[in-house]
Amino acid sequence: MPDKVDLRELPWPALERFVVEELGWKRFRAMQIWQWIWARNVVDIAAMTDLSVHDREQLADRATIGTPRIADVRVSGDGTTKFLLELCDGELVETVLIPSDAPQRPGDLTVRMTQCISTQVGCPMGCSFCSTGRLGLKRNMTMGEILGQVQTARAYVQDTRPEHPIIRNLVYMGMGEPLLNLEAVLDSLKTLEHPRGLAFSPRRVTVSTCGIEKGMREFGESGLAFLAVSLHAPNQELREKLMPRAAAWHLDDLVAALESYPLKTRERITLEYLVIAGLNDQQEHVRQLARICARLKAKLNLIPYNPTPGAPYLAPSPEELLRFEKALWQKGITAIVRKSKGQDIEAACGQLRAAHEERLPAM
Ligand code: SAH
Ligand code: SF4
């Protein structure tokens, strides 16, 4: 008996092929199964009640629905919820739900969340400020594992109606470098967008990259999500120090590629800038950032550095952060501080997994 097919690993055309060619069923059955998996979020084939009992048995003989196990959940005082998920081979990845900042209308009790998801177990880029970078790359995540994070969080917060979602936005900013796992990431974005499934418009999804030349062009042409670029340094020398591998693509070339990046109407590229006290928040950096921003249709997000054990960097004080933000505004740059949420639960990228490993007994 061959291994069972994991239905969460099949993008729409592959599921249709499986149903028609492998099972020998009518095409419309594929859409029924698709809706059970993606819109209704069932994890048990027996629950697919518009299939006959006999068909469900036949399907269960051939297929499963892979789901991660929740290994740990932490809820921060500010409502940020962080999950540590165990994949089927025992690897651990993180995903975080962040309550939305958007002002709610009076009387509107709807909770809105943004979910931050991972794309790789670890990351090969080795940025010096990042806990995930310290792990190195263990492996890529599959499409089913990437979206398994979304489905697990949806089940957890009882987000059951795709037409009125609690999880409104997705950011690919968890562990890993999405553009180094491009095929699975693009498949996940196509599956997210499907109107009969999760129905996430590309305007609700952002993919963050440290800047990978080859992947960025293909990703841009797909138009499947907004682009965020982790800049973190406004000159090549500092970028080499903070992000040695990403900086192999020279900053001048990265900025030139962003100048010609295909953007939709009113779309802007998000530049992420980790603010590290005394290192990249000085007046000269303001001037250098101004020169970069003047060339791009971009907005700048300032992220206060969240100290990670072993890294030689300092978090900025609120006053230092404000001074830097003001100096940027004076140069005409729209810079917005993204407050670090969930600091009490080790919510920055890779920190929860790292903390777990420290607590585990040595092998
Ligand atoms: N690899 C991609 C996406 C994942 S990293 C990228 O680099 O863009 C996403 C974000 O995690 C980065 O932009 C970085 O700002 C943030 N991050 C990593 N380490 C951090 C830390 N110590 N404090 C605050 N943010 C951190
Ligand atoms: Fe990888 Fe992004 Fe962390 Fe750099 S910041 S090591 S690219 S996850």
Tab-separated table of C-alpha atoms and ligand atoms in Angstrom:
chain	number	residue	atom	x	y	z
A	1	MET	CA	0.000	0.000	0.000
A	2	PRO	CA	1.600	3.296	-1.048
A	3	ASP	CA	1.775	6.154	1.462
A	4	LYS	CA	-1.414	8.100	1.829
A	5	VAL	CA	-1.783	11.423	0.049
A	6	ASP	CA	-1.942	14.447	2.348
A	7	LEU	CA	-4.855	16.486	0.997
A	8	ARG	CA	-3.445	19.706	2.492
A	9	GLU	CA	-0.423	19.313	0.258
A	10	LEU	CA	-2.428	19.469	-2.961
A	11	PRO	CA	-2.925	22.821	-4.715
A	12	TRP	CA	-6.254	23.023	-6.559
A	13	PRO	CA	-5.160	21.499	-9.908
A	14	ALA	CA	-3.442	18.601	-8.118
A	15	LEU	CA	-6.497	17.875	-5.963
A	16	GLU	CA	-8.714	17.871	-9.046
A	17	ARG	CA	-6.328	15.450	-10.760
A	18	PHE	CA	-6.222	13.182	-7.716
A	19	VAL	CA	-10.011	13.014	-7.469
A	20	VAL	CA	-10.623	12.437	-11.177
A	21	GLU	CA	-7.640	10.298	-12.141
A	22	GLU	CA	-6.752	8.436	-8.952
A	23	LEU	CA	-10.155	7.980	-7.360
A	24	GLY	CA	-12.093	7.943	-10.635
A	25	TRP	CA	-14.702	10.306	-9.196
A	26	LYS	CA	-16.639	13.138	-10.828
A	27	ARG	CA	-14.850	16.501	-10.992
A	28	PHE	CA	-17.320	18.330	-8.694
A	29	ARG	CA	-16.306	16.063	-5.804
A	30	ALA	CA	-12.913	17.771	-5.834
A	31	MET	CA	-14.576	21.115	-5.084
A	32	GLN	CA	-16.547	19.581	-2.205
A	33	ILE	CA	-13.353	18.225	-0.673
A	34	TRP	CA	-11.529	21.526	-1.299
A	35	GLN	CA	-14.204	23.455	0.583
A	36	TRP	CA	-14.147	21.045	3.515
A	37	ILE	CA	-10.395	21.403	3.825
A	38	TRP	CA	-9.891	25.113	3.233
A	39	ALA	CA	-13.169	26.921	3.960
A	40	ARG	CA	-14.636	24.671	6.660
A	41	ASN	CA	-11.273	23.590	8.018
A	42	VAL	CA	-12.127	19.976	8.827
A	43	VAL	CA	-9.263	17.709	9.839
A	44	ASP	CA	-11.198	14.473	9.627
A	45	ILE	CA	-12.394	12.948	6.354
A	46	ALA	CA	-15.304	11.341	8.229
A	47	ALA	CA	-16.727	14.843	8.776
A	48	MET	CA	-17.190	15.464	5.022
A	49	THR	CA	-20.893	14.783	5.230
A	50	ASP	CA	-21.825	15.577	1.640
A	51	LEU	CA	-19.824	12.544	0.554
A	52	SER	CA	-21.476	9.160	1.037
A	53	VAL	CA	-20.175	6.991	3.864
A	54	HIS	CA	-18.735	4.650	1.262
A	55	ASP	CA	-16.908	7.504	-0.515
A	56	ARG	CA	-15.533	8.824	2.765
A	57	GLU	CA	-14.168	5.361	3.529
A	58	GLN	CA	-12.597	5.092	0.095
A	59	LEU	CA	-11.051	8.555	0.471
A	60	ALA	CA	-9.766	7.808	3.985
A	61	ASP	CA	-8.080	4.652	2.635
A	62	ARG	CA	-6.091	6.768	0.181
A	63	ALA	CA	-5.678	10.129	1.889
A	64	THR	CA	-5.241	12.002	5.156
A	65	ILE	CA	-5.320	15.644	6.244
A	66	GLY	CA	-1.968	16.512	7.823
A	67	THR	CA	-2.183	18.848	10.822
A	68	PRO	CA	0.504	20.171	13.148
A	69	ARG	CA	0.296	19.532	16.883
A	70	ILE	CA	0.190	22.553	19.185
A	71	ALA	CA	3.267	22.027	21.379
A	72	ASP	CA	2.900	25.285	23.325
A	73	VAL	CA	0.671	28.373	23.370
A	74	ARG	CA	1.484	31.606	25.156
A	75	VAL	CA	-0.825	34.564	25.488
A	76	SER	CA	0.718	37.931	26.202
A	77	GLY	CA	-0.840	40.685	28.319
A	78	ASP	CA	-1.530	42.632	25.099
A	79	GLY	CA	-3.454	39.719	23.543
A	80	THR	CA	-0.639	38.523	21.285
A	81	THR	CA	-0.853	34.736	21.061
A	82	LYS	CA	2.125	32.674	20.105
A	83	PHE	CA	1.973	29.047	19.053
A	84	LEU	CA	4.823	26.597	18.906
A	85	LEU	CA	3.769	23.940	16.397
A	86	GLU	CA	5.197	20.476	15.972
A	87	LEU	CA	5.295	19.256	12.380
A	88	CYS	CA	4.891	15.574	11.506
A	89	ASP	CA	8.645	14.891	11.713
A	90	GLY	CA	8.897	16.524	15.143
A	91	GLU	CA	10.383	19.834	13.910
A	92	LEU	CA	9.132	22.955	15.685
A	93	VAL	CA	7.992	26.207	14.068
A	94	GLU	CA	6.382	29.360	15.383
A	95	THR	CA	3.342	31.354	14.398
A	96	VAL	CA	1.933	34.423	16.131
A	97	LEU	CA	-1.504	36.037	16.227
A	98	ILE	CA	-1.358	39.777	16.790
A	99	PRO	CA	-4.498	41.769	17.623
A	100	SER	CA	-4.997	44.470	15.028
A	101	ASP	CA	-4.115	48.082	15.810
A	102	ALA	CA	-6.929	49.380	13.629
A	103	PRO	CA	-9.436	51.462	15.610
A	104	GLN	CA	-12.678	49.566	15.928
A	105	ARG	CA	-16.015	51.281	15.358
A	106	PRO	CA	-18.022	51.972	18.535
A	107	GLY	CA	-20.103	48.939	19.334
A	108	ASP	CA	-18.071	46.753	16.974
A	109	LEU	CA	-16.965	43.785	19.008
A	110	THR	CA	-15.279	41.961	16.150
A	111	VAL	CA	-11.755	40.977	16.989
A	112	ARG	CA	-9.330	41.441	14.132
A	113	MET	CA	-6.007	39.722	14.039
A	114	THR	CA	-2.925	39.594	11.886
A	115	GLN	CA	-1.141	36.262	11.748
A	116	CYS	CA	2.592	35.975	11.263
A	117	ILE	CA	3.590	32.673	9.670
A	118	SER	CA	6.813	30.724	9.097
A	119	THR	CA	8.058	29.312	5.798
A	120	GLN	CA	11.180	27.374	6.783
A	121	VAL	CA	12.358	25.435	9.820
A	122	GLY	CA	15.259	27.709	10.693
A	123	CYS	CA	16.831	29.969	8.064
A	124	PRO	CA	20.084	29.829	6.101
A	125	MET	CA	20.610	33.615	5.977
A	126	GLY	CA	22.230	33.970	9.398
A	127	CYS	CA	21.341	37.612	10.124
A	128	SER	CA	23.216	38.537	13.271
A	129	PHE	CA	20.237	39.940	15.218
A	130	CYS	CA	17.848	37.046	14.555
A	131	SER	CA	17.225	33.931	16.683
A	132	THR	CA	16.021	31.982	13.640
A	133	GLY	CA	19.220	32.833	11.808
A	134	ARG	CA	21.216	31.237	14.578
A	135	LEU	CA	19.472	27.886	14.005
A	136	GLY	CA	20.640	27.614	10.410
A	137	LEU	CA	18.352	25.939	7.902
A	138	LYS	CA	16.830	22.644	9.013
A	139	ARG	CA	14.487	22.310	6.058
A	140	ASN	CA	11.875	24.020	3.912
A	141	MET	CA	8.237	23.851	4.960
A	142	THR	CA	5.696	22.379	2.546
A	143	MET	CA	2.596	24.201	1.331
A	144	GLY	CA	0.452	22.146	3.692
A	145	GLU	CA	2.697	23.010	6.639
A	146	ILE	CA	2.722	26.724	5.778
A	147	LEU	CA	-1.078	26.822	5.595
A	148	GLY	CA	-1.428	24.363	8.484
A	149	GLN	CA	-0.360	27.286	10.680
A	150	VAL	CA	-3.314	29.332	9.430
A	151	GLN	CA	-5.803	26.491	9.810
A	152	THR	CA	-4.592	25.644	13.322
A	153	ALA	CA	-4.884	29.275	14.434
A	154	ARG	CA	-8.314	29.604	12.797
A	155	ALA	CA	-9.534	26.547	14.691
A	156	TYR	CA	-8.038	27.891	17.923
A	157	VAL	CA	-9.845	31.260	17.728
A	158	GLN	CA	-12.936	29.688	16.127
A	159	ASP	CA	-12.526	31.653	12.922
A	160	THR	CA	-15.076	29.634	10.979
A	161	ARG	CA	-16.518	32.010	8.380
A	162	PRO	CA	-14.116	33.031	5.605
A	163	GLU	CA	-16.585	35.774	4.582
A	164	HIS	CA	-16.224	37.372	8.080
A	165	PRO	CA	-12.688	36.420	9.067
A	166	ILE	CA	-11.180	37.057	12.493
A	167	ILE	CA	-7.716	36.580	11.024
A	168	ARG	CA	-7.863	39.463	8.545
A	169	ASN	CA	-4.259	39.750	7.459
A	170	LEU	CA	-1.352	37.420	6.987
A	171	VAL	CA	2.303	38.311	7.058
A	172	TYR	CA	5.001	35.878	5.968
A	173	MET	CA	7.420	37.193	8.591
A	174	GLY	CA	7.923	34.228	10.887
A	175	MET	CA	10.824	31.804	10.743
A	176	GLY	CA	12.646	31.447	7.455
A	177	GLU	CA	13.226	33.278	4.187
A	178	PRO	CA	10.096	32.909	2.011
A	179	LEU	CA	11.834	33.614	-1.298
A	180	LEU	CA	14.206	30.691	-0.713
A	181	ASN	CA	11.166	28.398	-0.539
A	182	LEU	CA	9.413	30.041	-3.433
A	183	GLU	CA	7.494	27.150	-4.951
A	184	ALA	CA	5.731	26.189	-1.708
A	185	VAL	CA	5.153	29.866	-0.871
A	186	LEU	CA	3.578	30.599	-4.277
A	187	ASP	CA	1.401	27.476	-3.990
A	188	SER	CA	0.298	28.595	-0.525
A	189	LEU	CA	-0.592	32.072	-1.856
A	190	LYS	CA	-2.642	30.597	-4.718
A	191	THR	CA	-4.480	28.340	-2.268
A	192	LEU	CA	-5.122	31.255	0.098
A	193	GLU	CA	-6.595	33.318	-2.723
A	194	HIS	CA	-9.025	30.653	-3.965
A	195	PRO	CA	-12.562	32.113	-3.684
A	196	ARG	CA	-14.127	28.790	-2.638
A	197	GLY	CA	-11.493	28.199	0.027
A	198	LEU	CA	-9.908	30.685	2.397
A	199	ALA	CA	-10.645	33.579	0.001
A	200	PHE	CA	-7.761	35.788	1.142
A	201	SER	CA	-7.391	38.679	-1.279
A	202	PRO	CA	-3.716	39.349	-2.144
A	203	ARG	CA	-4.252	42.778	-0.553
A	204	ARG	CA	-4.496	41.093	2.843
A	205	VAL	CA	-1.223	39.199	2.521
A	206	THR	CA	2.360	40.475	2.805
A	207	VAL	CA	5.514	38.483	2.202
A	208	SER	CA	8.705	39.719	3.843
A	209	THR	CA	12.140	39.056	2.407
A	210	CYS	CA	15.680	39.967	3.308
A	211	GLY	CA	16.187	40.502	-0.454
A	212	ILE	CA	16.788	37.504	-2.721
A	213	GLU	CA	17.483	38.556	-6.287
A	214	LYS	CA	16.117	35.593	-8.189
A	215	GLY	CA	13.024	35.013	-6.076
A	216	MET	CA	11.982	38.650	-5.965
A	217	ARG	CA	11.430	38.971	-9.702
A	218	GLU	CA	9.273	35.853	-9.898
A	219	PHE	CA	7.357	36.796	-6.769
A	220	GLY	CA	6.678	40.302	-8.105
A	221	GLU	CA	5.392	38.968	-11.408
A	222	SER	CA	2.963	36.661	-9.572
A	223	GLY	CA	1.097	39.606	-7.974
A	224	LEU	CA	-0.087	37.216	-5.258
A	225	ALA	CA	0.842	39.351	-2.199
A	226	PHE	CA	2.409	42.635	-1.140
A	227	LEU	CA	6.157	42.842	-0.698
A	228	ALA	CA	8.025	43.855	2.444
A	229	VAL	CA	11.812	44.102	2.399
A	230	SER	CA	13.969	43.834	5.503
A	231	LEU	CA	16.380	46.691	4.937
A	232	HIS	CA	17.705	47.235	8.481
A	233	ALA	CA	20.753	49.158	7.256
A	234	PRO	CA	20.921	52.207	4.945
A	235	ASN	CA	24.422	51.512	3.605
A	236	GLN	CA	26.229	48.459	2.261
A	237	GLU	CA	28.873	48.327	4.986
A	238	LEU	CA	26.397	48.162	7.849
A	239	ARG	CA	24.177	45.764	5.941
A	240	GLU	CA	27.121	43.395	5.529
A	241	LYS	CA	27.578	43.469	9.285
A	242	LEU	CA	23.923	42.890	10.179
A	243	MET	CA	22.888	40.617	7.312
A	244	PRO	CA	26.101	39.168	5.852
A	245	ARG	CA	24.485	36.719	3.448
A	246	ALA	CA	21.612	38.938	2.296
A	247	ALA	CA	24.191	41.685	1.648
A	248	ALA	CA	25.837	39.521	-1.009
A	249	TRP	CA	23.235	41.195	-3.215
A	250	HIS	CA	24.636	44.739	-3.067
A	251	LEU	CA	22.332	47.355	-1.537
A	252	ASP	CA	22.570	49.524	-4.697
A	253	ASP	CA	21.357	46.599	-6.802
A	254	LEU	CA	18.587	45.749	-4.332
A	255	VAL	CA	17.321	49.344	-4.398
A	256	ALA	CA	17.529	49.419	-8.208
A	257	ALA	CA	15.448	46.209	-8.370
A	258	LEU	CA	12.871	47.741	-6.025
A	259	GLU	CA	12.655	50.832	-8.262
A	260	SER	CA	11.386	48.683	-11.112
A	261	TYR	CA	9.355	46.266	-8.972
A	262	PRO	CA	5.816	45.859	-10.398
A	263	LEU	CA	3.287	47.586	-8.098
A	264	LYS	CA	-0.494	47.677	-8.257
A	265	THR	CA	-2.496	50.899	-7.934
A	266	ARG	CA	-1.817	52.597	-4.599
A	267	GLU	CA	0.492	49.743	-3.617
A	268	ARG	CA	3.725	50.586	-1.852
A	269	ILE	CA	6.637	48.449	-0.833
A	270	THR	CA	7.120	48.180	2.924
A	271	LEU	CA	10.683	48.687	4.078
A	272	GLU	CA	11.336	47.137	7.477
A	273	TYR	CA	13.998	48.766	9.572
A	274	LEU	CA	15.105	47.223	12.840
A	275	VAL	CA	16.247	50.073	15.078
A	276	ILE	CA	19.352	49.132	17.054
A	277	ALA	CA	20.511	51.748	19.556
A	278	GLY	CA	23.645	53.614	18.501
A	279	LEU	CA	24.209	51.398	15.469
A	280	ASN	CA	21.766	52.334	12.710
A	281	ASP	CA	19.798	55.214	14.253
A	282	GLN	CA	22.189	58.156	13.823
A	283	GLN	CA	21.827	61.337	11.754
A	284	GLU	CA	23.974	59.945	8.917
A	285	HIS	CA	21.589	56.980	8.681
A	286	VAL	CA	18.639	59.360	8.426
A	287	ARG	CA	20.309	61.040	5.432
A	288	GLN	CA	21.118	57.706	3.775
A	289	LEU	CA	17.583	56.417	4.338
A	290	ALA	CA	16.169	59.615	2.848
A	291	ARG	CA	18.171	59.045	-0.330
A	292	ILE	CA	16.870	55.475	-0.644
A	293	CYS	CA	13.238	56.374	0.098
A	294	ALA	CA	13.295	59.240	-2.415
A	295	ARG	CA	13.859	56.679	-5.182
A	296	LEU	CA	11.056	54.282	-4.160
A	297	LYS	CA	7.304	54.078	-3.719
A	298	ALA	CA	7.744	52.814	-0.204
A	299	LYS	CA	6.773	53.244	3.421
A	300	LEU	CA	9.161	52.679	6.256
A	301	ASN	CA	8.312	50.547	9.291
A	302	LEU	CA	10.571	51.031	12.285
A	303	ILE	CA	10.831	47.953	14.491
A	304	PRO	CA	12.566	48.403	17.848
A	305	TYR	CA	15.181	45.677	18.233
A	306	ASN	CA	14.075	42.972	20.651
A	307	PRO	CA	17.204	41.724	22.449
A	308	THR	CA	18.149	38.143	21.648
A	309	PRO	CA	20.547	36.225	23.875
A	310	GLY	CA	24.093	36.301	22.585
A	311	ALA	CA	23.669	39.204	20.140
A	312	PRO	CA	25.824	42.283	20.843
A	313	TYR	CA	23.065	44.836	20.231
A	314	LEU	CA	21.021	47.229	22.334
A	315	ALA	CA	17.320	48.006	22.156
A	316	PRO	CA	16.572	51.709	21.665
A	317	SER	CA	14.894	53.597	24.529
A	318	PRO	CA	11.479	55.117	23.727
A	319	GLU	CA	13.197	58.547	23.590
A	320	GLU	CA	15.856	57.357	21.152
A	321	LEU	CA	13.215	55.769	18.961
A	322	LEU	CA	11.130	58.943	18.938
A	323	ARG	CA	14.147	61.079	18.101
A	324	PHE	CA	14.983	58.845	15.125
A	325	GLU	CA	11.378	58.796	13.935
A	326	LYS	CA	11.158	62.603	14.166
A	327	ALA	CA	14.404	63.073	12.279
A	328	LEU	CA	13.030	60.884	9.473
A	329	TRP	CA	9.761	62.837	9.353
A	330	GLN	CA	11.782	66.053	9.042
A	331	LYS	CA	13.315	64.589	5.885
A	332	GLY	CA	9.822	63.907	4.559
A	333	ILE	CA	9.920	60.134	5.139
A	334	THR	CA	6.741	58.428	6.310
A	335	ALA	CA	8.164	56.291	9.067
A	336	ILE	CA	5.876	54.407	11.411
A	337	VAL	CA	6.979	52.664	14.575
A	338	ARG	CA	5.678	49.104	14.800
A	339	LYS	CA	5.659	48.459	18.486
A	340	SER	CA	7.051	45.098	19.444
A	341	LYS	CA	4.148	43.157	20.792
A	342	GLY	CA	4.211	40.179	23.071
A	343	GLN	CA	7.671	40.892	24.419
A	344	ASP	CA	6.794	39.015	27.591
A	345	ILE	CA	6.248	35.832	25.554
A	346	GLU	CA	9.373	35.916	23.389
A	347	ALA	CA	7.332	36.841	20.331
A	348	ALA	CA	10.127	38.004	18.022
A	349	CYS	CA	10.987	35.693	15.206
A	350	GLY	CA	12.506	32.410	16.403
A	351	GLN	CA	12.675	33.324	20.059
A	352	LEU	CA	10.126	30.880	21.417
A	353	ARG	CA	11.698	27.885	19.714
A	354	ALA	CA	15.104	29.047	20.941
A	355	ALA	CA	13.789	29.374	24.486
A	356	HIS	CA	12.309	25.876	24.263
A	357	GLU	CA	15.593	24.384	23.209
A	358	GLU	CA	17.384	25.999	26.148
A	359	ARG	CA	14.929	24.424	28.551
A	360	LEU	CA	15.189	20.970	27.024
A	361	PRO	CA	17.716	18.659	28.639
A	362	ALA	CA	20.909	18.315	26.614
A	363	MET	CA	20.928	15.241	24.345
B	1	SAH	N1	13.337	36.235	6.371
B	1	SAH	C1	12.390	37.257	6.135
B	1	SAH	C2	11.123	37.095	6.922
B	1	SAH	C3	11.282	36.622	8.323
B	1	SAH	S1	12.221	37.651	9.424
B	1	SAH	C4	13.005	38.622	6.401
B	1	SAH	O1	14.088	38.699	6.932
B	1	SAH	O2	12.353	39.589	6.040
B	1	SAH	C5	11.009	38.879	9.700
B	1	SAH	C6	11.359	39.948	10.652
B	1	SAH	O3	11.680	39.469	11.948
B	1	SAH	C7	12.529	40.777	10.196
B	1	SAH	O4	12.125	41.880	9.441
B	1	SAH	C8	13.116	41.259	11.476
B	1	SAH	O5	12.868	42.617	11.577
B	1	SAH	C9	12.313	40.564	12.569
B	1	SAH	N2	13.223	40.228	13.642
B	1	SAH	C10	14.188	39.294	13.643
B	1	SAH	N3	14.902	39.371	14.785
B	1	SAH	C11	14.352	40.376	15.514
B	1	SAH	C12	14.655	40.953	16.786
B	1	SAH	N4	15.652	40.474	17.521
B	1	SAH	N5	13.905	41.998	17.205
B	1	SAH	C13	12.882	42.467	16.454
B	1	SAH	N6	12.561	41.967	15.256
B	1	SAH	C14	13.284	40.942	14.780
B	2	SF4	FE1	16.421	34.627	8.074
B	2	SF4	FE2	14.840	36.814	8.101
B	2	SF4	FE3	16.059	35.938	10.354
B	2	SF4	FE4	17.506	37.029	8.420
B	2	SF4	S1	15.899	38.056	9.630
B	2	SF4	S2	18.038	35.141	9.543
B	2	SF4	S3	16.454	36.318	6.599
B	2	SF4	S4	14.498	34.861	9.206
